[in-house]
mmCIF file of N, CA and C in Angstrom:
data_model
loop_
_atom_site.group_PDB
_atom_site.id
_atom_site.type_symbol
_atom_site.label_atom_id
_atom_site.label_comp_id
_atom_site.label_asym_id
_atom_site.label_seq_id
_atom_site.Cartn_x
_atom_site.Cartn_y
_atom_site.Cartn_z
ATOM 1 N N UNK A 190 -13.729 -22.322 10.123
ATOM 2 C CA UNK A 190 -13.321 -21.653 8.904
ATOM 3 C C UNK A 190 -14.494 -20.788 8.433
ATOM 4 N N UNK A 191 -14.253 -19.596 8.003
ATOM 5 C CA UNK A 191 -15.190 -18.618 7.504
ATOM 6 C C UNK A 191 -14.754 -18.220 6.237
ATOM 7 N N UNK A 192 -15.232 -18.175 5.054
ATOM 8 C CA UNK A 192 -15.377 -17.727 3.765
ATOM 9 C C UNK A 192 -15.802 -16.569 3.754
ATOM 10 N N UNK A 193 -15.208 -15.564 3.122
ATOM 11 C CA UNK A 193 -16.007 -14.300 3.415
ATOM 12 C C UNK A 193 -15.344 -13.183 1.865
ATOM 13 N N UNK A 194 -15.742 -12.574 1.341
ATOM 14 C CA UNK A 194 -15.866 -11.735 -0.021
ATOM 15 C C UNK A 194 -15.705 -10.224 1.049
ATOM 16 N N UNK A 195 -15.957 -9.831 2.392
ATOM 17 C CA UNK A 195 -15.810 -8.675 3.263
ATOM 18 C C UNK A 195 -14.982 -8.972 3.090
ATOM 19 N N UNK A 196 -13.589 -8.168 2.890
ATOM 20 C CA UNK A 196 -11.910 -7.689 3.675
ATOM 21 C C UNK A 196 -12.459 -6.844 5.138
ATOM 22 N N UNK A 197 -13.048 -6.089 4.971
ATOM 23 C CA UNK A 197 -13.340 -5.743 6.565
ATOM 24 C C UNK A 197 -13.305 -7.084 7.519
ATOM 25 N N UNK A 198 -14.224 -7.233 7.188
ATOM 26 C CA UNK A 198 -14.369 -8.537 8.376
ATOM 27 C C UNK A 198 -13.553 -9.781 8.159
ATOM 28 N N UNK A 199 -12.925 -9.999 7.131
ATOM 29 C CA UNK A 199 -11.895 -10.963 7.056
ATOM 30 C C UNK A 199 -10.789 -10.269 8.296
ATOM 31 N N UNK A 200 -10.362 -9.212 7.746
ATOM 32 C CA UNK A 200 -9.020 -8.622 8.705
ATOM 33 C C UNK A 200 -9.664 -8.306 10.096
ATOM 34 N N UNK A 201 -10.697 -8.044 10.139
ATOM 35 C CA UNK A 201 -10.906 -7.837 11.799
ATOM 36 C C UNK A 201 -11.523 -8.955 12.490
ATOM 37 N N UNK A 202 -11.694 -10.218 12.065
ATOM 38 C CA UNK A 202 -12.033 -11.302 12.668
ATOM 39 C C UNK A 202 -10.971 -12.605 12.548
ATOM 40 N N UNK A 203 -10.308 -12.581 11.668
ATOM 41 C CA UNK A 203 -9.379 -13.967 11.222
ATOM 42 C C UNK A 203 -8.035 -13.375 12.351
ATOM 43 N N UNK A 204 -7.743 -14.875 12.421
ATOM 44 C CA UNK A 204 -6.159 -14.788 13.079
ATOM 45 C C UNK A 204 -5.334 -14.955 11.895
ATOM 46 N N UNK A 205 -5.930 -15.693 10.982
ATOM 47 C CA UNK A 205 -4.909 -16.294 9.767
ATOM 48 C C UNK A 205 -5.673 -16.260 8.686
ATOM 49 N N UNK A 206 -5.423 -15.608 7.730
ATOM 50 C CA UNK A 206 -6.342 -16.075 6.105
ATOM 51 C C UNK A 206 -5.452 -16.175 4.947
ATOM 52 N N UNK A 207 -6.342 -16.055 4.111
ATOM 53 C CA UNK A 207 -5.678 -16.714 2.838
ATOM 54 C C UNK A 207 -6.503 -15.868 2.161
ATOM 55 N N UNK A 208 -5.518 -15.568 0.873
ATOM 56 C CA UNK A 208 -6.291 -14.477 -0.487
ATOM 57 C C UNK A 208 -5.843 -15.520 -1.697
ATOM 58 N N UNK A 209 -7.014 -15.836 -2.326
ATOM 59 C CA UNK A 209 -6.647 -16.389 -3.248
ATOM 60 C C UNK A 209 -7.278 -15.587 -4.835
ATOM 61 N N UNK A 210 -5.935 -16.044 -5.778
ATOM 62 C CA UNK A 210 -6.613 -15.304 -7.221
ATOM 63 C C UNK A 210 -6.776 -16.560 -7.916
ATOM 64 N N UNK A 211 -7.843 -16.713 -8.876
ATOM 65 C CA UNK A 211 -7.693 -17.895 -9.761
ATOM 66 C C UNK A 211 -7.853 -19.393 -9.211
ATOM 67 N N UNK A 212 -8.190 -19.243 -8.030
ATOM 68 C CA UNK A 212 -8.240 -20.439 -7.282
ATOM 69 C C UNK A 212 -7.142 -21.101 -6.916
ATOM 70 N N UNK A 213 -6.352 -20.164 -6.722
ATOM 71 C CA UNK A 213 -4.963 -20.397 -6.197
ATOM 72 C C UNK A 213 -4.457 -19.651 -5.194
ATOM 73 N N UNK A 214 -3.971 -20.047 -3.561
ATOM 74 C CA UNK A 214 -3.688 -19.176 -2.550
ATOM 75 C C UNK A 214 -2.465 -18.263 -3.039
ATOM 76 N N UNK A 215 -2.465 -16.886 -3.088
ATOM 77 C CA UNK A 215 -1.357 -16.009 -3.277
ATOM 78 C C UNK A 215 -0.272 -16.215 -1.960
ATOM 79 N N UNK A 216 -1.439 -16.096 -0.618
ATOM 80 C CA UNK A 216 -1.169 -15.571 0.327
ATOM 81 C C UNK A 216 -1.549 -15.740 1.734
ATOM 82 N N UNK A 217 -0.855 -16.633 3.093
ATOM 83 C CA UNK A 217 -1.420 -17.147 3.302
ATOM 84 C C UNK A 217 -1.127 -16.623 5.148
ATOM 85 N N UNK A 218 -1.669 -15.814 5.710
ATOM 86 C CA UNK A 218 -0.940 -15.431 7.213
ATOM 87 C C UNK A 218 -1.999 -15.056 7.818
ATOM 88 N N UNK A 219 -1.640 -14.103 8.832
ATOM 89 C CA UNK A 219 -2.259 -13.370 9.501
ATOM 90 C C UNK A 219 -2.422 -12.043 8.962
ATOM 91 N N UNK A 220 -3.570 -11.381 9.640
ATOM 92 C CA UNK A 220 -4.271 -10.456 8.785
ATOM 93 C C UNK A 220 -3.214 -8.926 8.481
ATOM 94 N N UNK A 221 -2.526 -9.019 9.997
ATOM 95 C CA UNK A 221 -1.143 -7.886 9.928
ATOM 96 C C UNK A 221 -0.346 -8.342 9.051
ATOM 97 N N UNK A 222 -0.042 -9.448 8.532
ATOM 98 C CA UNK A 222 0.595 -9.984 7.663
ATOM 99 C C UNK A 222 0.759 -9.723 6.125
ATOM 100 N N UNK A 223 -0.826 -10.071 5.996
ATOM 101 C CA UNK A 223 -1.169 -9.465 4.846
ATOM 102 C C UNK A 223 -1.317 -8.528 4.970
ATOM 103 N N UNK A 224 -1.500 -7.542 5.375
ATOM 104 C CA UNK A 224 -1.526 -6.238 5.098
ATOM 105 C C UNK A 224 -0.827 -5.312 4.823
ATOM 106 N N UNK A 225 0.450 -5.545 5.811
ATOM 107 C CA UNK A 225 1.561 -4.844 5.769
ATOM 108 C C UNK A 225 2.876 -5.452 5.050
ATOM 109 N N UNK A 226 3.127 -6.630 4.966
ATOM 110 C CA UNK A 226 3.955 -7.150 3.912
ATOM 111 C C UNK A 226 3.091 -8.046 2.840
ATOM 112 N N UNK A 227 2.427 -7.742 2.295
ATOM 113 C CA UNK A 227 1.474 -8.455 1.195
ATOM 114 C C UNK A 227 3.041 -9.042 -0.296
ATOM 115 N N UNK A 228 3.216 -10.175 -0.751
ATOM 116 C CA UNK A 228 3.865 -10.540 -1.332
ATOM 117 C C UNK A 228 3.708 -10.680 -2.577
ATOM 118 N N UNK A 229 2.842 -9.829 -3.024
ATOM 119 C CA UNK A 229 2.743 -9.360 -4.707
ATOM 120 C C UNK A 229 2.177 -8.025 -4.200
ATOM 121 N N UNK A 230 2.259 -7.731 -5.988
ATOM 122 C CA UNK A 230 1.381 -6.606 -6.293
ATOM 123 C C UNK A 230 0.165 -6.838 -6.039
ATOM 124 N N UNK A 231 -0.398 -7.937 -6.756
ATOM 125 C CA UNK A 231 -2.046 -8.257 -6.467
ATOM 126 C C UNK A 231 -2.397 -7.932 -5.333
ATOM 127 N N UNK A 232 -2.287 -8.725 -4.069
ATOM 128 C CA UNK A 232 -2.325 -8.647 -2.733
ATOM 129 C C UNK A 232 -2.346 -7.371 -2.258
ATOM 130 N N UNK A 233 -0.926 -6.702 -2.678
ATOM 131 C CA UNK A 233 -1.127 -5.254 -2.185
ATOM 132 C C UNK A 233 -2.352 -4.492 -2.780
ATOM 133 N N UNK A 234 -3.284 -4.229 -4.064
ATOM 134 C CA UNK A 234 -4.179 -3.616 -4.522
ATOM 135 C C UNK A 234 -5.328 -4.385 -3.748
ATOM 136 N N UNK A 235 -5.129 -5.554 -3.789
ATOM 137 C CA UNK A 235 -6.119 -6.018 -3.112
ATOM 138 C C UNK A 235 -6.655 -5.953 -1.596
ATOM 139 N N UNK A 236 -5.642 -5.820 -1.294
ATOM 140 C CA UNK A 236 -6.047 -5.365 0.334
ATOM 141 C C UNK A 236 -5.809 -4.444 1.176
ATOM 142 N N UNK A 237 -6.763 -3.736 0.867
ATOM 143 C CA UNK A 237 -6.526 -2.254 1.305
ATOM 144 C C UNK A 237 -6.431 -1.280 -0.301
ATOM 145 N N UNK A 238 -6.194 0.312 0.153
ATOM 146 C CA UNK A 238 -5.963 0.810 -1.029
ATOM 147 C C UNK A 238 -4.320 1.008 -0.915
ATOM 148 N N UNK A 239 -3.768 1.384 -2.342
ATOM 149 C CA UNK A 239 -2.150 1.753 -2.588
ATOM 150 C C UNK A 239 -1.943 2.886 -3.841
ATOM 151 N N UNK A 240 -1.052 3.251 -3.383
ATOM 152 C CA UNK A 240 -0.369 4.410 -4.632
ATOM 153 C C UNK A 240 0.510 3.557 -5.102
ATOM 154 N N UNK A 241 0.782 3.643 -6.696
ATOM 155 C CA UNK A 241 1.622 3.215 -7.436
ATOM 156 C C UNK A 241 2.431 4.490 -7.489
ATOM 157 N N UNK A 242 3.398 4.645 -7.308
ATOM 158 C CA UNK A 242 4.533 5.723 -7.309
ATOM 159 C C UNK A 242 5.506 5.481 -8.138
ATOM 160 N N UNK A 243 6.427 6.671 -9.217
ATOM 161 C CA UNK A 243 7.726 5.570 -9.985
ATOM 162 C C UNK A 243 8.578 5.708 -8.603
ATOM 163 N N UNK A 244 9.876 4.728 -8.908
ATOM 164 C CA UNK A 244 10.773 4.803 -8.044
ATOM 165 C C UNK A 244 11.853 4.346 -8.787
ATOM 166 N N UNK A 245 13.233 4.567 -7.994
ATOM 167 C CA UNK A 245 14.342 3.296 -8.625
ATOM 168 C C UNK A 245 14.640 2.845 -7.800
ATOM 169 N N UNK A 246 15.251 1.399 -7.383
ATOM 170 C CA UNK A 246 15.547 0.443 -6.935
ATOM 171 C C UNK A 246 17.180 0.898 -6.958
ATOM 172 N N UNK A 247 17.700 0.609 -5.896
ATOM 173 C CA UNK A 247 19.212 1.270 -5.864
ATOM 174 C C UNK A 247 19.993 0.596 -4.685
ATOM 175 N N UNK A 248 20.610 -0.711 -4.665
ATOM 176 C CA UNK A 248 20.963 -1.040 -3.145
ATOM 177 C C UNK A 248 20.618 -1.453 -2.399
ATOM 178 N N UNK A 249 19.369 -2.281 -2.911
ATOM 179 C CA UNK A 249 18.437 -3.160 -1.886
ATOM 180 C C UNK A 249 17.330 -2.186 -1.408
ATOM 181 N N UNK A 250 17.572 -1.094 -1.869
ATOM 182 C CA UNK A 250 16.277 0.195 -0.987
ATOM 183 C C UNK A 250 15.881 0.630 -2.465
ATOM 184 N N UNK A 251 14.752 1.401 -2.353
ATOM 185 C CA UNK A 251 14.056 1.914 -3.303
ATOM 186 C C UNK A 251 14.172 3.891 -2.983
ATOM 187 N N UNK A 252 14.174 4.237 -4.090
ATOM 188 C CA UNK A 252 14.563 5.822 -3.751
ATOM 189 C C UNK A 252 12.275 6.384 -4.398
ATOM 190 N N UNK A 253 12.396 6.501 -3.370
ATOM 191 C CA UNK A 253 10.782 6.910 -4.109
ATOM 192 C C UNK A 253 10.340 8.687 -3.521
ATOM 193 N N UNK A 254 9.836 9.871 -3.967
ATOM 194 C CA UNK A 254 9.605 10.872 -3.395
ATOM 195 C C UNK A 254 10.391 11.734 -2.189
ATOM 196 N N UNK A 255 11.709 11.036 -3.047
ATOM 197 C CA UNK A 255 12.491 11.723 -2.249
ATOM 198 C C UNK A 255 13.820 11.307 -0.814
ATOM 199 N N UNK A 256 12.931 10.347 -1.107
ATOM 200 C CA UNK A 256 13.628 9.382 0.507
ATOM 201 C C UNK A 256 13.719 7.958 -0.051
ATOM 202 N N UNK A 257 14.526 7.197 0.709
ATOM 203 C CA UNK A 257 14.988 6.041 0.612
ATOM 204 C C UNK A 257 14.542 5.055 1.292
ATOM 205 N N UNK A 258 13.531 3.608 1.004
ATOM 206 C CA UNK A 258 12.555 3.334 1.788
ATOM 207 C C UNK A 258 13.406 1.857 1.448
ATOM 208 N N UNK A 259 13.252 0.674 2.730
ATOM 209 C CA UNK A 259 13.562 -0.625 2.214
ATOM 210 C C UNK A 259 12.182 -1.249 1.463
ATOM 211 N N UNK A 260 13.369 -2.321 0.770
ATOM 212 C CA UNK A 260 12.053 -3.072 -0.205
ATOM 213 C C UNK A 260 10.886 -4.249 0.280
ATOM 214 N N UNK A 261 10.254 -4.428 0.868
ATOM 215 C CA UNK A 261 9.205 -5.296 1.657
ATOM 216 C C UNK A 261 8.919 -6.802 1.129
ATOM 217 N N UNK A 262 8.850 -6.814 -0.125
ATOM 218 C CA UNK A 262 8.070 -8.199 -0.945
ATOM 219 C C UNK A 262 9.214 -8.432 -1.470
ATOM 220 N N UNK A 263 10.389 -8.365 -2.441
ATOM 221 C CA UNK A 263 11.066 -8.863 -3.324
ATOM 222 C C UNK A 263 12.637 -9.257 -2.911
ATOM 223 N N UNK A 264 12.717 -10.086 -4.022
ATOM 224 C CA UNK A 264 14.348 -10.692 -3.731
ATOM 225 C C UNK A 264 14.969 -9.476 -3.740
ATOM 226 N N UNK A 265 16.018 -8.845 -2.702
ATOM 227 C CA UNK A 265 16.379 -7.848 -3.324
ATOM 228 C C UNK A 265 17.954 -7.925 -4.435
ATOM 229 N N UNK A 266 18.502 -9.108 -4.280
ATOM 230 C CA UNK A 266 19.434 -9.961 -4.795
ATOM 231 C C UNK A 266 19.268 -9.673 -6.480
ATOM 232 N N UNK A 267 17.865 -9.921 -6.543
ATOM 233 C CA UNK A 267 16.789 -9.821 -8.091
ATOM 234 C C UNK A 267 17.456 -8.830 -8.611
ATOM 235 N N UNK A 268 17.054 -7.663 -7.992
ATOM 236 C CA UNK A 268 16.346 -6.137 -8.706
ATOM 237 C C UNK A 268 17.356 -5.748 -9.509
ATOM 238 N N UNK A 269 18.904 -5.881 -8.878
ATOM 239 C CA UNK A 269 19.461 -4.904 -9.466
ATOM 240 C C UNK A 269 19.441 -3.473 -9.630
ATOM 241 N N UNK A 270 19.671 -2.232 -10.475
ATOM 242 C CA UNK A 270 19.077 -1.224 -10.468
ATOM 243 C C UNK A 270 17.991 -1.026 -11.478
ATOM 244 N N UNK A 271 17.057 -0.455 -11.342
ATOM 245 C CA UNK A 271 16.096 -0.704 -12.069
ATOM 246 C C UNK A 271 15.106 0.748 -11.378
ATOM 247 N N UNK A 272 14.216 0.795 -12.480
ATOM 248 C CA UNK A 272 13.277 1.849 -12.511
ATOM 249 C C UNK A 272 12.065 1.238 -12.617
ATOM 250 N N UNK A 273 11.197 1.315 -11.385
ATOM 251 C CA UNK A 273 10.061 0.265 -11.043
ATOM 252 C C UNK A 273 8.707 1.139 -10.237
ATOM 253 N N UNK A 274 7.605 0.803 -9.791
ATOM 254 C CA UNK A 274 6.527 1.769 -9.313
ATOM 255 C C UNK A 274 6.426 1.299 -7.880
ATOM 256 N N UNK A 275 6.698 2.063 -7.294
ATOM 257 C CA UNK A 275 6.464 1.651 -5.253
ATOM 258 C C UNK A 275 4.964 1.452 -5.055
ATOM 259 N N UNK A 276 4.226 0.039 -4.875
ATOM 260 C CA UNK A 276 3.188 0.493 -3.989
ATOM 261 C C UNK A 276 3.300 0.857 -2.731
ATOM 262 N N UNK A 277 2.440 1.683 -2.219
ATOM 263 C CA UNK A 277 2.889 2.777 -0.984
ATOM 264 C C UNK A 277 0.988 2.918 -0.504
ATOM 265 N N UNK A 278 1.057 2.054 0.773
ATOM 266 C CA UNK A 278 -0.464 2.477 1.326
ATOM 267 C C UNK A 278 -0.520 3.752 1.490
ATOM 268 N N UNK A 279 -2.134 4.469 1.280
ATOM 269 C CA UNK A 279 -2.111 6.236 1.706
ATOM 270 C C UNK A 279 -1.733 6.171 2.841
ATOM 271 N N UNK A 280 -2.318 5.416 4.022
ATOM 272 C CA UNK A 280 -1.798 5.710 5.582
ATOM 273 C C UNK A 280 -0.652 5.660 5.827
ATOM 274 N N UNK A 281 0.338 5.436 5.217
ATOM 275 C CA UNK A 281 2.068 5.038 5.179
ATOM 276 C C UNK A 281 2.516 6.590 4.540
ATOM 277 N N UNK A 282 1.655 7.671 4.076
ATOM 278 C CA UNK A 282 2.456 8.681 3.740
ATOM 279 C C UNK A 282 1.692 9.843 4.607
ATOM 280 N N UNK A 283 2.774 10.721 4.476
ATOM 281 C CA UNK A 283 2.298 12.219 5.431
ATOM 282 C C UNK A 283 2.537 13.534 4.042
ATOM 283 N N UNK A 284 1.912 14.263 4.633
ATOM 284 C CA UNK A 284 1.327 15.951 3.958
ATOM 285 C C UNK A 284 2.405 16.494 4.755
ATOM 286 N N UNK A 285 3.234 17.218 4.271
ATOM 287 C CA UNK A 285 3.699 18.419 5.019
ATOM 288 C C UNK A 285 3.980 19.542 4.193
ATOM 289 N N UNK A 286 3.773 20.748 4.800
ATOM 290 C CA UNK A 286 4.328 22.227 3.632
ATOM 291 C C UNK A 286 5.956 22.269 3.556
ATOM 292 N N UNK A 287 6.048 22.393 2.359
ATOM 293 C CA UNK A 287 7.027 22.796 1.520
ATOM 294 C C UNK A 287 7.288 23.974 1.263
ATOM 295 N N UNK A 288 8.641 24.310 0.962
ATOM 296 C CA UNK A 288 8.861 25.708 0.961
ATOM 297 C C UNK A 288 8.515 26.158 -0.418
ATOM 298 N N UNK A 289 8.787 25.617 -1.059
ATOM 299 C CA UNK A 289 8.728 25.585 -2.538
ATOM 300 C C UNK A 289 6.813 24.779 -3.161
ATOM 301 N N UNK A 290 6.050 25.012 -2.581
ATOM 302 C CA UNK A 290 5.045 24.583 -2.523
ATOM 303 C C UNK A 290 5.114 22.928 -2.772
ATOM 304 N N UNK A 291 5.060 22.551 -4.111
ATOM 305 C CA UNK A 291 4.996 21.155 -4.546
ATOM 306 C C UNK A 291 3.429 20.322 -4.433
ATOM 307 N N UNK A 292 3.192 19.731 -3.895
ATOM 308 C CA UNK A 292 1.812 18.932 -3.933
ATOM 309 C C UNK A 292 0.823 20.396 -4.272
ATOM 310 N N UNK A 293 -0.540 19.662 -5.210
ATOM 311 C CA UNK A 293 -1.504 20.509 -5.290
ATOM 312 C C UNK A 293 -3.037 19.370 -4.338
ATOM 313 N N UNK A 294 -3.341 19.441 -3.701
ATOM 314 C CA UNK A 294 -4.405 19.171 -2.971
ATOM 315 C C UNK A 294 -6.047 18.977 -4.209
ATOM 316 N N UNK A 295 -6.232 17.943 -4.479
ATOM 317 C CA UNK A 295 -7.246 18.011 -5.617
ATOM 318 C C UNK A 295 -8.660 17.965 -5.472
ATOM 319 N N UNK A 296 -8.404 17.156 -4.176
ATOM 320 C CA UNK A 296 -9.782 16.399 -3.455
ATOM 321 C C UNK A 296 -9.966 16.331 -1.714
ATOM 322 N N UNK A 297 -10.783 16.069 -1.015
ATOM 323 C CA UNK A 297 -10.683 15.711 0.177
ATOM 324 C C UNK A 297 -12.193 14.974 0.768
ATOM 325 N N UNK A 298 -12.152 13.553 0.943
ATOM 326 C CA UNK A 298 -13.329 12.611 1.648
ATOM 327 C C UNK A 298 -13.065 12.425 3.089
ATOM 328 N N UNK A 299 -14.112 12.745 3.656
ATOM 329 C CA UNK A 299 -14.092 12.198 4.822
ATOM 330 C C UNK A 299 -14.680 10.896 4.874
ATOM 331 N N UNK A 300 -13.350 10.213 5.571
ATOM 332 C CA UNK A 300 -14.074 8.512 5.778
ATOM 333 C C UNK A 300 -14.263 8.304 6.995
ATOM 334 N N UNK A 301 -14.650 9.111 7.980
ATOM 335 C CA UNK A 301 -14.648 8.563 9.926
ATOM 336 C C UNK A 301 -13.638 8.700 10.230
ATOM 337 N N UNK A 302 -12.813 7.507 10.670
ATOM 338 C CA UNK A 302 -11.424 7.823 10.906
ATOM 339 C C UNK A 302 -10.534 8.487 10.401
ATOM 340 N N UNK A 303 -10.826 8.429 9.021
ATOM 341 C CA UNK A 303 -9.590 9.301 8.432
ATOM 342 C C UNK A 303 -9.670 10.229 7.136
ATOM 343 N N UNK A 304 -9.221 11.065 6.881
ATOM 344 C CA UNK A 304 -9.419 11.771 5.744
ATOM 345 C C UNK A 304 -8.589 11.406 4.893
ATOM 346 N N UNK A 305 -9.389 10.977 3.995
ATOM 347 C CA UNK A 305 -8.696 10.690 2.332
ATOM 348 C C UNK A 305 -8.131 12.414 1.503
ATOM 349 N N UNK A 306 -6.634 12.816 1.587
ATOM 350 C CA UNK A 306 -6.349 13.971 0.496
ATOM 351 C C UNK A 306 -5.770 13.058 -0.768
ATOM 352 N N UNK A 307 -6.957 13.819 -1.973
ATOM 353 C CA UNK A 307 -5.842 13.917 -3.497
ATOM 354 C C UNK A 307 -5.123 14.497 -3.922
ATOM 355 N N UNK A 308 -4.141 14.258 -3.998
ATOM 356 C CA UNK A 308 -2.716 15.358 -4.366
ATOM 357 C C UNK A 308 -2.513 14.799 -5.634
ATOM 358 N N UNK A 309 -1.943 16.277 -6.193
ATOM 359 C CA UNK A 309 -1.347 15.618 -7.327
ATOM 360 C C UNK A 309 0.559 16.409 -7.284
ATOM 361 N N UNK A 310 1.350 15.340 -7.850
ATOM 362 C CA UNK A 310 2.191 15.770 -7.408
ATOM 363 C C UNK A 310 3.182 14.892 -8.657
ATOM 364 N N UNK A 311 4.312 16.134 -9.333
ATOM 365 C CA UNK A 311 5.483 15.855 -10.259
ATOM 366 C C UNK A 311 4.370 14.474 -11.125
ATOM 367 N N UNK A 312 3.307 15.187 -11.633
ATOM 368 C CA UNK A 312 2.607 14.247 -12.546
ATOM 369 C C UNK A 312 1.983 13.164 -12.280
ATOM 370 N N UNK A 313 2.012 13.230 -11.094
ATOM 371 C CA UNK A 313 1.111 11.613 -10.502
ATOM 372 C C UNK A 313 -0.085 12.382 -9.784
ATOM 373 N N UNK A 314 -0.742 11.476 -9.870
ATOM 374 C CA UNK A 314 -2.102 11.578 -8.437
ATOM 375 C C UNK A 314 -1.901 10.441 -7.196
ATOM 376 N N UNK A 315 -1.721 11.093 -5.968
ATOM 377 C CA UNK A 315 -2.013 9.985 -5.446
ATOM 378 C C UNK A 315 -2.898 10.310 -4.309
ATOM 379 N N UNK A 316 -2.819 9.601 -3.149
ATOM 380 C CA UNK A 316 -4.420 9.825 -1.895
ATOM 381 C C UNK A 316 -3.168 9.636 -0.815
ATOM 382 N N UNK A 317 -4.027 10.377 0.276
ATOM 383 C CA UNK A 317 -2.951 10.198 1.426
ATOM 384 C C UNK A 317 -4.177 9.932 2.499
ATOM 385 N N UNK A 318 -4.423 9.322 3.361
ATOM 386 C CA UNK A 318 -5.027 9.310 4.609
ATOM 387 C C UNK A 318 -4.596 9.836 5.816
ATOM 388 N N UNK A 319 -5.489 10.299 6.376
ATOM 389 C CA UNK A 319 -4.613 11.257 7.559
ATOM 390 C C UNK A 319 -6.025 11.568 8.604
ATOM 391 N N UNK A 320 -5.597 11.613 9.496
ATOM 392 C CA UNK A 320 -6.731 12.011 10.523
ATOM 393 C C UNK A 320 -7.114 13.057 9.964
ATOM 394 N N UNK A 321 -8.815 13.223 10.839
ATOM 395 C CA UNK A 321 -9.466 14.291 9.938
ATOM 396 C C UNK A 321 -9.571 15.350 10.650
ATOM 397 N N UNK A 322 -8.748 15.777 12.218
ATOM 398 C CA UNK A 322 -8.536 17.001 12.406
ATOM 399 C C UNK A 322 -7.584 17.857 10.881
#
């Protein structure tokens, strides 16, 4: 067992971990696990970065930026229709031109692998990651 405050090296060394808040396990799998279906909000901010996006909930799918995405963490039985915020990892979204322009480009970091863009877009900011060709 390794204790570790790194998320780097938690996710690139564990087969299985655990995130705990409050001294209480949220969350308890493998590192693809957590990452990609994280079962709160917490979890999701916590591991890794995320865009909070609005969305509505409509049918078991969420209508967010346009497109219709399924829901990952929640009962979808729950939701009902409802007007709620998608977390959405940057690497989970793509840049493309629009005819009608739309996104304004605010920022741009290079992180090694990938380039962090800030867009701002219909009143939000959010980050997109994308290779840095």
């Amino acid at each position: 067992m390794l204790v570790t405050h790194d998320q780097e090296e938690a996710l690139r060394v564990a087969d299985r971990l655990g995130v705990m808040l409050n001294g209480r396990i949220e969350q308890l799998g493998s590192p693809e696990d957590v990452n990609q279906r994280p079962r709160t909000a917490f979890i999701s901010e916590f591991v890794g970065a995320v865009n909070r996006i609005q969305a509505v909930c409509d049918g078991g799918e969420v209508a967010v930026l346009g497109r219709r995405v399924a829901i990952s963490n929640m009962d979808r039985a729950a939701l009902g229709s409802a007007a709620l915020e998608a977390l959405i990892r940057p690497e989970d979204l793509q840049l493309q031109a629009g005819e009608n322009g739309g996104a304004l480009v605010t920022a741009m970091v290079l992180r090694g692998v990938a380039t962090s863009v800030s867009v701002s877009l219909c009143d939000a900011s959010m980050r997109v990651d994308m290779p840095p060709a």
